[in-house]
Short mmCIF file of C-alpha atoms in Angstrom, two decimals:
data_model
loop_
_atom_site.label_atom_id
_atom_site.label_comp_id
_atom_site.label_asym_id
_atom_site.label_seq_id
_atom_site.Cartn_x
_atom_site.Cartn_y
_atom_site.Cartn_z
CA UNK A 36 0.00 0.00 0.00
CA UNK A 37 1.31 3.20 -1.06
CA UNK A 38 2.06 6.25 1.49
CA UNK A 39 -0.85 8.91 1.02
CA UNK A 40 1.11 12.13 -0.07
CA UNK A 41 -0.60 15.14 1.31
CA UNK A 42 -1.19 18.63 0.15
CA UNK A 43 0.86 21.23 2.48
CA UNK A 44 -2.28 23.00 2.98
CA UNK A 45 -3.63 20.23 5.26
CA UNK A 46 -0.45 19.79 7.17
CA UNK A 47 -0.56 23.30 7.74
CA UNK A 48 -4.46 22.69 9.33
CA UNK A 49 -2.99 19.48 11.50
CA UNK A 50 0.37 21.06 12.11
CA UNK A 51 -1.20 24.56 14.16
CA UNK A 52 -3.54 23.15 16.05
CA UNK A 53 -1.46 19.91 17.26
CA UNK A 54 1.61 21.85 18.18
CA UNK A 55 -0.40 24.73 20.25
CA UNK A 56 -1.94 21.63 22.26
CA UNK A 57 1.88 20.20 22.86
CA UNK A 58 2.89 23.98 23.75
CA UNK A 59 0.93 22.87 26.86
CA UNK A 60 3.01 19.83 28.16
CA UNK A 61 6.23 21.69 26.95
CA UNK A 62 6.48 24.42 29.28
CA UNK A 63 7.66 22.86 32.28
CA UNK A 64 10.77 21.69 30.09
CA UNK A 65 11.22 24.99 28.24
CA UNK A 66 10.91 26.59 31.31
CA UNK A 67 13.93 24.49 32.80
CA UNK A 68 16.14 24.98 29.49
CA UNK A 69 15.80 28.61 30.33
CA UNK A 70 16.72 28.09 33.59
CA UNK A 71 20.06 26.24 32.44
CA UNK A 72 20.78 29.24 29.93
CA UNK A 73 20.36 31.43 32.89
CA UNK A 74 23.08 29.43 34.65
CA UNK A 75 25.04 29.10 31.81
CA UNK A 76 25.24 32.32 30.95
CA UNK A 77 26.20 33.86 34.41
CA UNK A 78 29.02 30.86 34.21
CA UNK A 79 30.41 32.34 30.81
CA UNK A 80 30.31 36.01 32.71
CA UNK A 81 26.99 36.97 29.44
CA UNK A 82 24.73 37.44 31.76
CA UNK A 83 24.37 38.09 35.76
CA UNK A 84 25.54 35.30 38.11
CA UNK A 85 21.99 34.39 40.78
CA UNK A 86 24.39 32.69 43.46
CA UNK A 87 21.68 31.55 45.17
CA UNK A 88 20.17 29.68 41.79
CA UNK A 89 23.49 28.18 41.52
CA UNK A 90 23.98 27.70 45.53
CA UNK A 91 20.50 25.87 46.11
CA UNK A 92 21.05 22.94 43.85
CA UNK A 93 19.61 23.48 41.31
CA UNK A 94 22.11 21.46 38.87
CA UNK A 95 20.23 18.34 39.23
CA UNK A 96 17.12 20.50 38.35
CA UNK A 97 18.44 21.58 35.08
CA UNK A 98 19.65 18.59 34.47
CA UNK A 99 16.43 16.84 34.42
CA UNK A 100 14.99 19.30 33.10
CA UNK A 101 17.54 19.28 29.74
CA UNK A 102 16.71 15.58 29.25
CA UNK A 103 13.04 16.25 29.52
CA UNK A 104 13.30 18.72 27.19
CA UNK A 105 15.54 16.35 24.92
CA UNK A 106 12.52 13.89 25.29
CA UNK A 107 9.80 16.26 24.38
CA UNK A 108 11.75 17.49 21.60
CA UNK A 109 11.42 14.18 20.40
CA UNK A 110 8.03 13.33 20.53
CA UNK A 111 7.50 17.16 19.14
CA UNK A 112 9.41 16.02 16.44
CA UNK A 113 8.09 12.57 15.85
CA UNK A 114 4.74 13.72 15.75
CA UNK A 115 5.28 16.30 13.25
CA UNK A 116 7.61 14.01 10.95
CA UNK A 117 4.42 11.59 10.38
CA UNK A 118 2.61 14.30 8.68
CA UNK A 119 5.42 16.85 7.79
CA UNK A 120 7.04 14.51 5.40
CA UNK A 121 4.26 12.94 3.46
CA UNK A 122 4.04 16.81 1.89
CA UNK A 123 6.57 17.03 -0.78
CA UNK A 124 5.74 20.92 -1.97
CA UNK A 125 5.95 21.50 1.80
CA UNK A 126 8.56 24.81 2.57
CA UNK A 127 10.31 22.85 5.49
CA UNK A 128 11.78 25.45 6.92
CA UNK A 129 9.26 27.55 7.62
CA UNK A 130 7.27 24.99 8.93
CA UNK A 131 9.79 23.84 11.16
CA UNK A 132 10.46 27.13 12.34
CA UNK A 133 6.96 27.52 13.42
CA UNK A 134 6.32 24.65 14.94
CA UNK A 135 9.55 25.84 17.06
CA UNK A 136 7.51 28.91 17.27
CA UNK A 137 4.29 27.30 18.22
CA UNK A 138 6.06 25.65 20.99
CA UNK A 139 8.12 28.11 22.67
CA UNK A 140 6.21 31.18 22.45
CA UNK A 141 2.82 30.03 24.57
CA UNK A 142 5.63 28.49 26.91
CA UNK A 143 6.93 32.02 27.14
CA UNK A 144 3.67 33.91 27.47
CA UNK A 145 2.96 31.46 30.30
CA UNK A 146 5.88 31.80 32.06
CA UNK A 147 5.44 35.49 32.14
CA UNK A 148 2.11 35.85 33.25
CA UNK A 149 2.78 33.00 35.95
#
């Protein structure tokens, strides 16, 4: 049985509406991946050091939360490659780049109105 090739049009409809329901589940681990930029970035001298981030423990925080984010970046991914690549004319890129957006930015929004 041959794959079913879609039109990008319809990925586009399946692609928005899935990835702004997995924006939900994704901010805890966004949130955390911020967190370790923080960190990271007050360790390279980019940014101002939070001792008491760094003092607290939180290492073992960002850690988990890096390979949660790792994980979720995969089912993200996975569940946009079933659809995403049956669309030949597709501009990959851009749709990439927004489910990125679709992800991050509610994440964001949430995390600054929390």
């Amino acid at each position: 049985m041959a794959r079913r090739t879609l039109h990008p049009r319809q990925v586009w409809l399946i692609g928005v509406p899935l990835n702004l329901l997995l924006a939900i589940p994704c901010a805890y681990p966004v949130a955390l991946a911020l967190l370790a930029l923080q960190v990271t970035a007050g360790e390279l001298g980019w940014a101002q050091r939070d001792p008491t981030v760094i003092d607290e423990g939180a290492g073992f925080v960002i850690g988990l939360g890096l390979v949660a984010l790792v994980c979720t970046g995969l089912v993200v991914f996975g569940l946009n490659a079933l659809f995403a690549f049956r669309a030949p004319k597709l501009n990959a890129p851009a749709y990439w780049i927004a489910v990125a957006l679709l992800i991050v930015v509610p994440a964001l929004g949430w995390l600054t109105v929390r």
